[in-house]
Amino acid sequence: MSDEAQPVSTTPSGGFARQVLFGLHILLTLIAGTIYWDLLNRVGFTATSFLMLVLFVILFAHVAFGFVQPLVGLFMVLRRDDPHRITRTIDLDRDPATIKLTSRTALIFPIYNEDPERFFAGVETVYKHLKELGQIEHYDVFVLSDSTDADNWIAEEIAWNETALRLGAHGKLFYRRRRNNINQKSGNVADFCRRWAGNYDYMLCFDADSLMSATCIVRMTEMMERNEQVGILQTMPGLFNGKTLLARLQQFTNRVHGLLSGAGLNAWQQDYGNYWGHNAIIRLKPFLKYCTLPELPGVEPLGGRVLSHDFVEAVLMHKAGFEVWLGYDMEGSYEEMPPTLIDMAKRDRRWCQGNLQHAWLVLFGRIPHRSRIHMINGILGYIASPLWLLFLGLATLGTYRWVGSELTLVPRASLFSWMPESLSDQGLILLGMTGLMIFGPKAMTLIWLAAKPRQAKRFGGWFRAAGSVAIEVFFFTLIAPSMMLFHSGFVLTILLGQKVKWSTQVRDSADGTPWREAIAAQGGHVVVGILWGILTWTISPILFWWMSPVLLGWLLAVPLSVYTSRETAGRWFRKRGLLLSPEETDPPHEIRDLLTRCEEDAPLPASMERFEDIGLLGVVLDPYINALHGLLMREKSQPDPCARKALQALEHKLLQEGAEALTNNEKMRLLLDYESTLRLHKLVWSRPNHELSPWWQEASRSYTYRMLFHQRTE
């Protein structure tokens, strides 16, 4: 079917889809809540029963929403066409090279202490493919650095220059590093907007590990030109390049279930979509005018500056009268993922604080209802864990009290004639409904794949996809109890006033998680599992078996964390055609290109392995790098006499003792001073070799060998 441009529908059929979704959600929650209330009433309603009922309704409503959303999404993708998708406004069959764009777009790539080689491989891939498509004239690329590591900073400058030279992109590919990384990523983007946004119509935001095809970028730009009321267009990034078992599990889950979830999400949010911070294009004029982030009441972690700025920026765009859409069916948008369970937990700690801050806007903000639902879902994604933990604790306490009373249970008659007489049957109905809410979306995916054989082929065929879904369910059922404890701890520490630190996300873990690290991070989970298991078995073996999936996840927390962090485990499943994703069965050109570039990096010679200060060495020893660094320093300020004296002391220390004697902050102070870098370069090369310290003599020889080595490998 030709996908010619058509108007997108938001009403009235869009309202009907939304009413069906929320109506079904409320109905399921009411049915489950009524059954549980009746069950509690039949055994004697107490204050503890009331608290358990409240917790059950909140938690069931949360999982029920995760059921009805992909259910509506399944209906949308199985019908002939979804009238509520933003991609209807363009012709998806048109050759993107023939699209006539009239706007200018800035592609921004924020970076913070990331691997420069992998990062610039992504930048080069995007630029090269836009150039090959014949559309590069409409785009400029900005690398926005907030890096605080001295060697990373210099490596970024070198990688930027080499990339620009290879592409012939000077004047199109720009590099900027801020002296003060105020407000982290949101401040980095805001600094770009203040300086350069006036030259562009749109801004397309990338993450350090994200990638987008040239076709996707051009079509997003075309949609923005055709839909002047759209302020933000967000894609659904597909996870790729997963190597460890955990990464492959996340990657498969994201790709196989993502379309149904995205279609269902789009069905109820439509033009009140959300912004996820990257792989999205933004209309700059309303963004600059209306999306200045507010300061929250109080201090961090719950007050002060907004951490999860993307959600709030989407809300501000809505309030200004602009639409935010999710292009859930757009191909060519990708990102990578944390390779280990501990790295995933570290990322969730940052997200948890940002999402909990949104409680201010949910409770007191004058925001659209659909925006409020987005934020409530985000908050529940984290506070559901301590609520589940509390519910399990109350269930254990209630069973202990009942067993200790040694009374014979004589249930009251049900308040409803349609209820089963047996309490066990009533409990099984609740268990079945909860299981359906949690595992039902997996069955929906298999139904979709059965109805769309071409889609099933992208995951290795229907039977392999079904086996992979079973593997995914098995592992994430065991992982979930550990994540519940992680998230509960995050919520508690945030409420106690502990704020998150800005750190670089680990994106590669070839050696996996060491046993010592896993024990340090999750040994407490094992202790909780042992103690709770003993307690429940002592109280009632029935309670023990009822809680056994949770207890097993806690008991296996450490070995599971170690095993899923191994690339060997990931390769084992891949060789057997399991946990496959479309990017593996039929890799897109941009992904093949990126991975090829990453594999082409030449290793350093053995003589240089002991020198960790390659960046500082380059600025001091290499005249080309020294000149490049000086040119890229936008602010060549003159320090006061006291600061100059301190810098001269650092210069002397560096020359006498070598770079190893300096802290990272001291290296940064020298690199930030233009005169110091010039003077150090002159001093090292003008002194006779015998007057240099032994460290500098060896560094000079090794650095010269490194330059010759790279010349031979090029």
XYZ file of C-alpha atoms in Angstrom:
714
model
C 0.000 0.000 0.000
C 1.350 3.392 -0.920
C 1.723 5.537 2.150
C 0.804 8.876 0.618
C 0.633 11.988 2.755
C -2.686 12.322 4.583
C -3.935 14.449 7.468
C -3.425 12.917 10.890
C -6.542 12.284 12.966
C -6.778 13.428 16.587
C -10.571 13.561 16.883
C -13.193 12.191 17.066
C -11.917 8.655 16.485
C -8.817 9.468 18.499
C -11.030 10.322 21.440
C -12.815 6.985 21.060
C -9.546 5.030 21.173
C -8.529 6.950 24.275
C -11.919 6.332 25.920
C -11.686 2.597 25.201
C -8.187 2.412 26.682
C -8.969 4.318 29.870
C -12.414 2.742 30.205
C -10.952 -0.773 30.020
C -8.197 0.217 32.448
C -10.690 1.532 35.001
C -12.963 -1.504 34.541
C -10.152 -4.014 35.119
C -8.934 -2.106 38.183
C -12.457 -1.930 39.631
C -13.062 -5.654 39.102
C -9.766 -6.674 40.702
C -10.175 -4.154 43.533
C -13.714 -5.368 44.251
C -12.648 -9.021 44.360
C -9.769 -8.235 46.712
C -11.943 -6.029 48.930
C -14.521 -8.803 49.179
C -11.792 -11.328 49.993
C -10.414 -9.139 52.785
C -13.921 -8.498 54.095
C -14.707 -12.217 54.271
C -11.700 -12.932 56.520
C -12.164 -9.846 58.700
C -11.487 -6.279 57.595
C -8.886 -4.433 59.712
C -6.721 -1.332 59.450
C -3.983 -3.500 57.919
C -6.534 -4.845 55.430
C -7.438 -1.309 54.422
C -3.782 -0.435 53.787
C -3.292 -3.614 51.749
C -6.401 -2.816 49.703
C -5.114 0.682 48.903
C -1.723 -0.709 47.911
C -3.307 -3.434 45.786
C -5.505 -1.003 43.866
C -2.551 1.319 43.130
C -0.264 -1.523 42.061
C -2.899 -3.337 40.018
C -3.825 -0.094 38.259
C -0.155 0.317 37.355
C 0.237 -3.159 35.833
C -3.220 -2.963 34.211
C -2.164 0.160 32.332
C 0.799 -1.823 31.016
C -1.737 -4.381 29.731
C -4.355 -2.197 28.065
C -1.824 0.047 26.303
C -0.294 -2.727 24.130
C -3.769 -4.278 23.761
C -4.985 -1.112 22.042
C -1.650 -1.018 20.194
C -2.271 -4.551 18.885
C -5.610 -3.431 17.489
C -3.950 -0.425 15.843
C -1.173 -2.374 14.108
C -3.491 -5.177 12.941
C -5.941 -2.802 11.279
C -5.314 -1.626 7.724
C -3.971 1.750 8.805
C -3.582 3.705 12.036
C -5.266 7.101 11.491
C -3.573 8.617 14.558
C 0.088 8.418 13.517
C 2.022 11.541 12.609
C 3.830 9.757 9.769
C 0.592 9.887 7.737
C 1.436 13.491 6.904
C 4.285 12.475 4.553
C 4.774 9.885 1.832
C 6.956 7.173 3.353
C 7.464 5.552 -0.061
C 9.140 8.638 -1.482
C 12.896 8.565 -2.058
C 14.343 10.809 0.701
C 16.966 12.104 -1.713
C 14.182 13.796 -3.720
C 12.614 15.588 -0.732
C 12.960 19.363 -1.117
C 13.715 20.823 2.295
C 13.618 24.570 2.916
C 14.731 24.699 6.555
C 18.021 24.555 8.451
C 18.533 22.049 11.235
C 21.261 21.736 13.849
C 22.220 18.190 14.818
C 23.542 18.386 18.385
C 25.671 15.684 20.018
C 26.285 16.304 23.747
C 29.258 14.400 25.200
C 30.451 13.939 28.778
C 33.615 11.872 29.339
C 32.576 9.292 26.729
C 34.872 7.169 24.560
C 35.804 9.704 21.824
C 36.464 7.059 19.169
C 33.020 5.447 19.506
C 31.337 8.829 19.833
C 32.888 10.375 16.727
C 32.310 7.168 14.771
C 28.608 7.841 15.312
C 28.948 11.504 14.339
C 30.859 10.577 11.181
C 28.305 7.929 10.218
C 25.404 10.378 10.466
C 27.231 13.127 8.562
C 28.511 10.806 5.831
C 25.082 9.309 5.155
C 23.412 12.717 4.961
C 26.083 13.759 2.501
C 25.576 10.620 0.411
C 21.842 11.316 0.388
C 22.506 14.792 -0.992
C 20.821 16.552 1.959
C 23.792 17.708 4.052
C 23.345 21.329 2.942
C 20.317 21.598 5.248
C 22.189 20.419 8.365
C 25.050 21.518 10.588
C 26.545 19.280 13.270
C 27.531 20.491 16.754
C 29.549 18.447 19.245
C 28.792 19.949 22.669
C 31.321 18.801 25.230
C 30.955 18.948 28.995
C 33.850 16.551 29.614
C 35.804 17.027 32.819
C 38.526 14.434 32.217
C 41.683 16.060 30.844
C 42.620 13.220 28.505
C 39.080 12.830 27.202
C 38.946 16.539 26.425
C 42.097 16.528 24.278
C 41.119 13.233 22.644
C 37.792 14.832 21.667
C 39.562 17.778 20.038
C 41.842 15.474 18.060
C 38.974 13.180 17.035
C 36.843 16.169 15.972
C 39.604 17.576 13.789
C 40.449 14.226 12.191
C 36.753 13.559 11.518
C 36.240 16.994 9.980
C 39.330 16.524 7.776
C 38.188 13.110 6.539
C 34.717 14.430 5.740
C 35.795 17.831 4.443
C 33.390 19.190 7.033
C 35.141 22.212 8.542
C 32.454 24.885 8.600
C 29.737 22.202 8.925
C 30.976 20.136 11.872
C 31.641 22.224 14.998
C 33.163 21.428 18.399
C 32.584 23.395 21.602
C 33.560 22.602 25.182
C 32.067 24.582 28.080
C 34.357 25.799 30.824
C 31.642 25.369 33.458
C 29.157 22.525 32.978
C 26.335 24.205 34.874
C 23.058 22.234 34.955
C 24.686 19.302 33.196
C 23.060 18.157 29.928
C 20.123 20.592 30.039
C 22.585 23.434 30.658
C 24.753 22.205 27.795
C 21.802 22.317 25.385
C 20.675 25.679 26.787
C 24.145 27.124 26.146
C 23.922 26.004 22.514
C 20.467 27.560 22.185
C 21.641 30.915 23.535
C 24.631 31.064 21.189
C 23.520 29.483 17.915
C 19.820 28.541 17.885
C 18.843 31.774 16.123
C 20.517 30.459 12.952
C 18.323 27.356 12.719
C 14.686 26.329 12.424
C 15.034 22.995 14.207
C 17.343 21.158 16.571
C 17.714 17.382 16.433
C 19.116 16.021 19.687
C 21.314 12.934 19.919
C 22.629 11.078 22.935
C 26.262 10.021 23.189
C 25.375 6.460 22.141
C 22.476 7.160 19.782
C 22.416 6.839 16.007
C 19.933 7.869 13.328
C 19.758 7.067 9.638
C 19.880 9.895 7.120
C 16.476 8.797 5.813
C 14.941 9.076 9.289
C 16.475 12.527 9.840
C 15.255 13.896 6.504
C 11.739 12.515 6.987
C 11.529 13.979 10.485
C 12.528 17.355 9.080
C 9.927 17.032 6.325
C 7.233 16.280 8.916
C 8.194 19.380 10.896
C 7.971 21.520 7.758
C 4.549 20.113 6.874
C 3.123 20.360 10.404
C 3.773 23.861 11.711
C 1.796 23.154 14.874
C 4.226 20.392 15.949
C 6.782 21.583 18.491
C 8.549 18.268 19.200
C 8.641 15.043 17.202
C 9.996 12.115 19.206
C 11.059 8.786 17.709
C 11.143 5.414 19.478
C 14.852 4.465 19.513
C 15.508 0.788 18.944
C 18.241 -0.731 21.093
C 21.204 -2.158 19.169
C 24.740 -3.518 19.509
C 23.924 -5.519 22.639
C 26.749 -7.913 23.489
C 26.229 -9.076 27.059
C 23.279 -11.317 27.866
C 21.521 -8.537 29.769
C 22.021 -6.108 26.882
C 20.638 -8.682 24.449
C 17.619 -9.279 26.695
C 16.909 -5.530 26.816
C 17.502 -5.209 23.080
C 15.127 -8.052 22.182
C 12.439 -6.825 24.585
C 12.636 -3.303 23.218
C 12.414 -4.371 19.586
C 9.859 -7.185 19.786
C 7.371 -5.471 22.127
C 8.125 -1.850 21.216
C 5.764 -1.425 18.267
C 2.629 -2.544 20.147
C 3.525 -0.445 23.166
C 4.304 2.569 20.987
C 1.076 2.251 18.993
C -0.949 2.012 22.204
C 0.908 4.928 23.742
C 0.282 7.035 20.655
C -3.414 6.066 20.654
C -4.109 7.800 23.960
C -1.527 10.589 24.008
C -1.612 11.602 20.310
C -0.637 15.290 20.071
C 0.113 15.397 23.838
C 3.138 13.141 23.564
C 6.304 13.103 25.615
C 9.925 14.058 24.974
C 12.665 11.612 26.004
C 15.674 13.900 25.664
C 17.235 12.510 22.474
C 16.465 11.096 19.025
C 13.900 13.870 18.676
C 13.571 17.024 16.583
C 12.501 20.325 18.187
C 11.089 23.525 16.690
C 13.480 26.111 18.072
C 11.428 29.327 18.182
C 8.748 28.065 20.626
C 11.359 26.022 22.490
C 13.431 29.156 23.160
C 10.395 31.251 24.004
C 8.384 28.893 26.208
C 10.577 26.019 27.425
C 12.853 27.688 29.960
C 13.048 25.237 32.846
C 11.581 26.383 36.166
C 13.239 26.049 39.555
C 11.342 23.664 41.825
C 10.555 24.641 45.434
C 13.085 23.549 48.033
C 16.527 22.068 47.518
C 17.833 18.944 45.808
C 17.165 16.093 45.492
C 13.409 16.787 45.277
C 13.659 20.522 44.674
C 15.965 22.944 42.906
C 16.902 22.426 39.268
C 14.889 19.978 37.195
C 16.876 16.797 36.569
C 14.582 15.024 34.066
C 14.204 18.141 31.951
C 12.763 16.424 28.870
C 9.357 15.616 30.412
C 9.021 19.187 31.633
C 10.007 20.689 28.282
C 7.260 18.653 26.614
C 4.735 19.980 29.152
C 5.840 23.572 28.504
C 5.504 23.013 24.755
C 1.944 21.714 25.305
C 1.044 24.713 27.437
C 2.286 27.036 24.696
C -0.223 25.468 22.285
C 2.189 23.296 20.300
C 1.862 19.579 19.694
C 4.288 16.839 20.723
C 4.073 13.637 18.697
C 5.609 10.172 18.871
C 6.701 8.729 15.536
C 6.422 5.183 16.856
C 6.542 3.551 13.413
C 9.642 5.352 12.135
C 12.615 3.138 11.331
C 16.229 4.263 11.583
C 16.425 5.561 15.171
C 18.713 3.697 17.582
C 20.523 3.846 20.906
C 22.664 1.523 23.009
C 21.947 0.296 26.552
C 23.711 -0.467 29.860
C 25.591 -3.779 29.553
C 25.174 -5.010 33.143
C 22.547 -5.083 35.863
C 24.610 -2.817 38.122
C 25.095 -0.266 35.338
C 21.357 -0.372 34.636
C 20.688 0.298 38.322
C 23.092 3.281 38.301
C 21.241 4.773 35.332
C 17.893 4.165 37.063
C 19.160 6.031 40.138
C 19.492 9.195 38.039
C 16.125 8.695 36.388
C 14.470 7.968 39.729
C 15.410 11.332 41.214
C 14.270 13.184 38.114
C 10.929 11.381 37.999
C 10.228 11.908 41.703
C 10.784 15.636 41.199
C 7.814 15.611 38.838
C 5.533 15.098 41.848
C 5.611 18.894 42.248
C 4.087 19.337 38.803
C 1.614 16.473 39.221
C 0.289 17.856 42.511
C 0.518 21.604 41.983
C 1.282 22.294 38.320
C -1.349 23.677 35.964
C -0.584 21.169 33.241
C -2.672 19.222 30.689
C -4.247 15.983 31.950
C -2.402 13.772 29.485
C 0.906 15.333 30.546
C -0.044 14.574 34.138
C -0.638 10.921 33.219
C 2.848 10.738 31.663
C 4.403 12.010 34.861
C 2.318 9.756 37.122
C 3.413 6.737 35.083
C 7.034 7.844 35.389
C 6.748 8.261 39.154
C 4.968 4.915 39.577
C 7.768 3.252 37.625
C 9.927 3.768 40.719
C 7.663 4.093 43.770
C 5.855 0.896 42.731
C 8.902 -1.017 44.017
C 8.693 0.138 47.670
C 4.904 -0.242 47.468
C 5.263 -3.871 46.323
C 7.822 -4.448 49.065
C 5.431 -2.992 51.642
C 2.569 -5.111 50.285
C 4.670 -8.286 50.601
C 5.687 -7.273 54.097
C 2.067 -6.699 55.160
C 1.052 -10.042 53.628
C 3.784 -11.774 55.624
C 2.749 -9.933 58.808
C -0.922 -10.729 58.289
C -0.198 -14.423 57.782
C 1.981 -14.477 60.900
C -0.749 -12.920 63.002
C -3.358 -15.354 61.708
C -1.206 -18.468 62.178
C -0.188 -17.268 65.639
C -3.793 -16.827 66.719
C -4.438 -20.585 66.163
C -8.021 -19.728 65.219
C -9.993 -21.660 62.639
C -10.897 -19.560 59.630
C -14.654 -19.321 59.120
C -15.126 -16.992 56.167
C -18.118 -14.738 55.937
C -20.502 -14.943 53.048
C -19.536 -12.942 49.991
C -21.252 -9.625 49.385
C -21.730 -10.574 45.742
C -23.624 -13.543 44.371
C -21.231 -13.938 41.442
C -18.211 -14.451 43.704
C -16.932 -18.034 44.184
C -17.613 -19.451 47.649
C -14.070 -20.732 48.105
C -11.477 -18.239 49.323
C -8.837 -20.190 47.417
C -10.777 -19.788 44.176
C -11.140 -16.088 44.848
C -7.414 -15.784 45.450
C -6.641 -17.733 42.280
C -8.825 -15.358 40.264
C -6.802 -12.413 41.578
C -3.540 -14.227 40.909
C -4.695 -15.051 37.383
C -5.776 -11.480 36.683
C -2.458 -10.114 37.924
C -0.541 -12.662 35.859
C -2.603 -11.750 32.801
C -1.778 -8.058 33.266
C 1.950 -8.807 33.538
C 2.390 -11.547 30.940
C -0.538 -10.772 28.614
C 1.473 -8.274 26.526
C 3.953 -11.074 25.723
C 1.107 -13.136 24.248
C -0.090 -10.093 22.291
C 3.338 -9.809 20.683
C 3.218 -13.461 19.605
C -0.260 -12.909 18.133
C 1.070 -9.934 16.166
C 4.062 -11.930 14.895
C 1.782 -14.814 13.882
C -0.384 -12.386 11.906
C 2.670 -10.709 10.319
C 5.112 -13.434 9.156
C 7.419 -10.843 7.588
C 7.827 -9.215 10.996
C 8.428 -12.603 12.657
C 11.212 -13.290 10.163
C 13.062 -10.217 11.433
C 13.346 -11.945 14.838
C 14.509 -15.284 13.425
C 11.039 -16.686 12.684
C 7.964 -17.164 14.866
C 9.200 -20.204 16.797
C 12.560 -18.667 17.626
C 10.797 -15.435 18.604
C 8.429 -17.394 20.874
C 11.379 -19.170 22.475
C 13.132 -15.841 22.949
C 10.033 -14.380 24.619
C 10.032 -17.338 27.043
C 13.734 -16.753 27.799
C 13.079 -13.043 28.313
C 10.208 -13.788 30.724
C 12.358 -16.272 32.666
C 15.309 -13.931 33.176
C 13.357 -10.746 33.866
C 11.151 -12.597 36.375
C 14.325 -13.419 38.303
C 15.828 -9.957 37.824
C 12.681 -8.075 38.912
C 13.048 -8.777 42.679
C 16.574 -7.313 42.664
C 15.393 -4.236 40.771
C 12.600 -3.897 43.351
C 15.202 -3.646 46.124
C 17.404 -1.318 44.072
C 14.500 1.033 43.327
C 13.218 0.896 46.908
C 16.657 1.931 48.110
C 16.811 4.743 45.544
C 13.433 6.141 46.621
C 14.393 5.943 50.310
C 17.767 7.675 49.879
C 16.182 10.423 47.761
C 13.499 11.040 50.384
C 16.301 11.220 52.967
C 18.000 13.976 50.962
C 20.775 12.177 49.065
C 21.138 13.632 45.568
C 22.553 11.909 42.521
C 26.021 12.569 41.116
C 26.543 13.143 37.400
C 28.687 10.302 36.103
C 29.493 8.770 32.743
C 27.313 5.830 31.754
C 29.210 2.591 31.135
C 28.437 1.398 27.603
C 30.818 -1.533 27.203
C 31.655 -4.375 29.577
C 33.713 -6.990 27.792
C 34.884 -8.604 31.029
C 31.500 -8.407 32.724
C 30.770 -7.717 36.375
C 33.436 -9.105 38.767
C 32.131 -11.321 41.561
C 33.443 -8.891 44.170
C 31.503 -5.984 42.651
C 28.331 -8.061 42.367
C 28.591 -9.168 46.005
C 29.185 -5.587 47.159
C 26.193 -4.280 45.196
C 23.749 -7.180 45.635
C 24.971 -9.254 48.547
C 22.319 -7.553 50.660
C 19.649 -8.856 48.273
C 20.816 -12.426 48.983
C 20.665 -11.800 52.739
C 17.123 -10.427 52.404
C 16.136 -13.513 50.413
C 17.592 -15.932 52.981
C 16.045 -14.206 55.992
C 12.646 -13.658 54.357
C 12.640 -17.243 53.074
C 13.331 -18.640 56.554
C 10.657 -16.367 58.011
C 7.952 -17.345 55.505
C 8.722 -21.076 55.799
C 8.518 -20.813 59.579
C 5.201 -18.979 59.409
C 3.594 -21.099 56.692
C 5.013 -23.259 53.869
C 2.099 -22.073 51.717
C 3.273 -18.469 52.136
C 6.821 -19.580 51.276
C 5.754 -21.180 47.987
C 3.503 -18.222 47.192
C 6.520 -15.920 47.494
C 9.024 -18.357 45.954
C 9.531 -16.457 42.616
C 10.507 -13.330 44.547
C 12.658 -15.228 47.021
C 14.440 -17.101 44.229
C 15.269 -13.824 42.476
C 16.858 -12.492 45.664
C 18.797 -15.709 46.366
C 20.218 -15.781 42.821
C 20.886 -12.037 42.653
C 24.698 -12.232 42.655
C 25.265 -15.125 40.214
C 22.504 -13.781 37.963
C 24.169 -10.352 37.900
C 27.532 -11.894 37.006
C 26.177 -14.323 34.395
C 24.033 -11.795 32.538
C 26.998 -9.389 32.350
C 29.069 -11.807 30.249
C 29.461 -11.340 26.502
C 30.102 -15.090 26.198
C 26.571 -15.736 27.476
C 25.161 -13.262 24.963
C 27.059 -14.937 22.109
C 25.785 -18.374 23.184
C 22.173 -17.317 22.687
C 22.906 -15.478 19.452
C 24.617 -18.503 17.886
C 21.432 -20.474 18.525
C 19.243 -17.885 16.850
C 17.704 -16.642 20.109
C 17.136 -13.076 21.330
C 17.663 -11.809 17.784
C 16.672 -8.313 16.703
C 16.007 -6.878 13.224
C 19.314 -4.985 13.377
C 21.070 -8.391 13.525
C 19.030 -10.418 11.044
C 19.148 -7.607 8.462
C 21.581 -4.888 9.647
C 20.834 -1.405 8.257
C 23.606 0.307 6.334
C 24.194 2.918 9.037
C 24.709 0.296 11.757
C 27.077 -1.760 9.590
C 29.006 1.411 8.822
C 29.240 2.439 12.485
C 30.414 -0.973 13.703
C 33.001 -1.140 10.912
C 34.404 2.247 11.940
C 34.621 1.156 15.583
C 36.597 -1.944 14.586
C 39.107 0.035 12.519
C 40.730 1.813 15.486
C 44.453 1.000 15.662
C 45.764 -0.168 19.075
C 48.470 1.708 20.928
C 51.965 0.158 20.972
C 53.011 -1.612 24.159
C 55.538 1.095 25.035
C 52.713 3.612 25.508
C 50.515 1.479 27.768
C 52.062 2.829 30.979
C 51.282 6.430 30.020
C 47.691 7.277 30.970
C 48.072 11.004 30.272
C 48.010 10.860 26.477
C 45.962 14.063 26.195
C 48.295 16.206 28.258
C 51.325 14.635 26.584
C 49.898 15.523 23.192
C 49.360 19.178 24.067
C 52.850 19.521 25.569
C 54.827 17.478 23.027
C 52.963 17.693 19.721
C 53.050 21.117 18.005
C 50.003 20.260 15.900
C 47.867 19.250 18.905
C 49.157 22.227 20.875
C 48.094 24.615 18.118
C 44.718 22.870 17.687
C 44.014 23.088 21.416
C 44.873 26.780 21.431
C 42.589 27.495 18.479
C 39.642 25.717 20.127
C 39.945 27.661 23.386
C 37.238 30.280 22.866
C 38.095 32.164 26.055
C 41.785 33.019 26.461
C 41.348 34.946 29.699
C 44.283 36.375 31.626
C 44.446 35.025 35.222
C 45.207 37.391 38.088
C 48.766 37.446 39.544
C 47.922 34.949 42.323
C 46.353 32.497 39.883
C 49.304 32.939 37.502
C 51.728 32.125 40.309
C 49.759 28.977 41.149
C 49.798 27.921 37.496
C 53.564 28.421 37.304
C 53.940 26.172 40.353
C 51.914 23.486 38.579
C 54.045 23.887 35.460
C 57.195 23.368 37.529
C 55.683 20.307 39.231
C 54.732 18.823 35.854
C 58.207 19.337 34.406
C 59.997 17.988 37.481
C 57.776 15.016 38.379
C 55.764 14.196 35.279
C 52.041 14.131 34.571
C 51.457 11.259 36.995
C 52.139 13.650 39.893
C 49.189 15.893 38.961
C 45.544 15.341 39.766
C 42.938 15.597 37.035
C 41.850 18.997 38.362
C 45.438 20.265 38.189
C 45.782 19.023 34.596
C 42.535 20.760 33.702
C 43.771 24.046 35.196
C 46.875 23.910 32.994
C 44.949 22.924 29.869
C 42.468 25.746 30.421
C 45.266 28.318 30.390
C 46.478 29.167 26.899
C 49.802 30.673 28.029
C 50.656 27.627 30.156
C 50.200 25.215 27.259
C 52.399 27.355 24.995
C 55.102 27.772 27.633
C 55.165 24.046 28.535
C 55.485 23.083 24.888
C 58.386 25.505 24.408
C 60.169 24.456 27.617
C 60.056 20.716 26.925
C 61.387 21.042 23.376
C 63.971 23.768 24.068
C 65.696 22.017 26.963
C 68.492 19.533 26.315
C 67.416 15.941 26.893
C 69.684 15.488 29.924
C 67.964 18.432 31.665
C 64.544 16.797 31.427
C 63.275 14.598 34.229
C 63.482 10.816 33.586
C 59.687 10.727 33.228
C 59.735 13.276 30.398
C 62.684 11.601 28.674
C 60.830 8.297 28.496
C 57.546 10.033 27.583
C 59.231 11.857 24.686
C 60.730 8.655 23.291
C 57.459 6.745 23.660
C 55.412 9.560 22.182
C 57.711 9.759 19.160
C 57.367 5.994 18.724
C 53.602 6.343 18.970
C 53.559 8.896 16.147
C 55.663 6.605 13.945
C 53.442 3.657 14.823
C 50.296 5.495 13.755
C 51.935 6.616 10.528
C 52.658 2.957 9.695
C 49.101 1.856 10.501
C 47.407 4.588 8.435
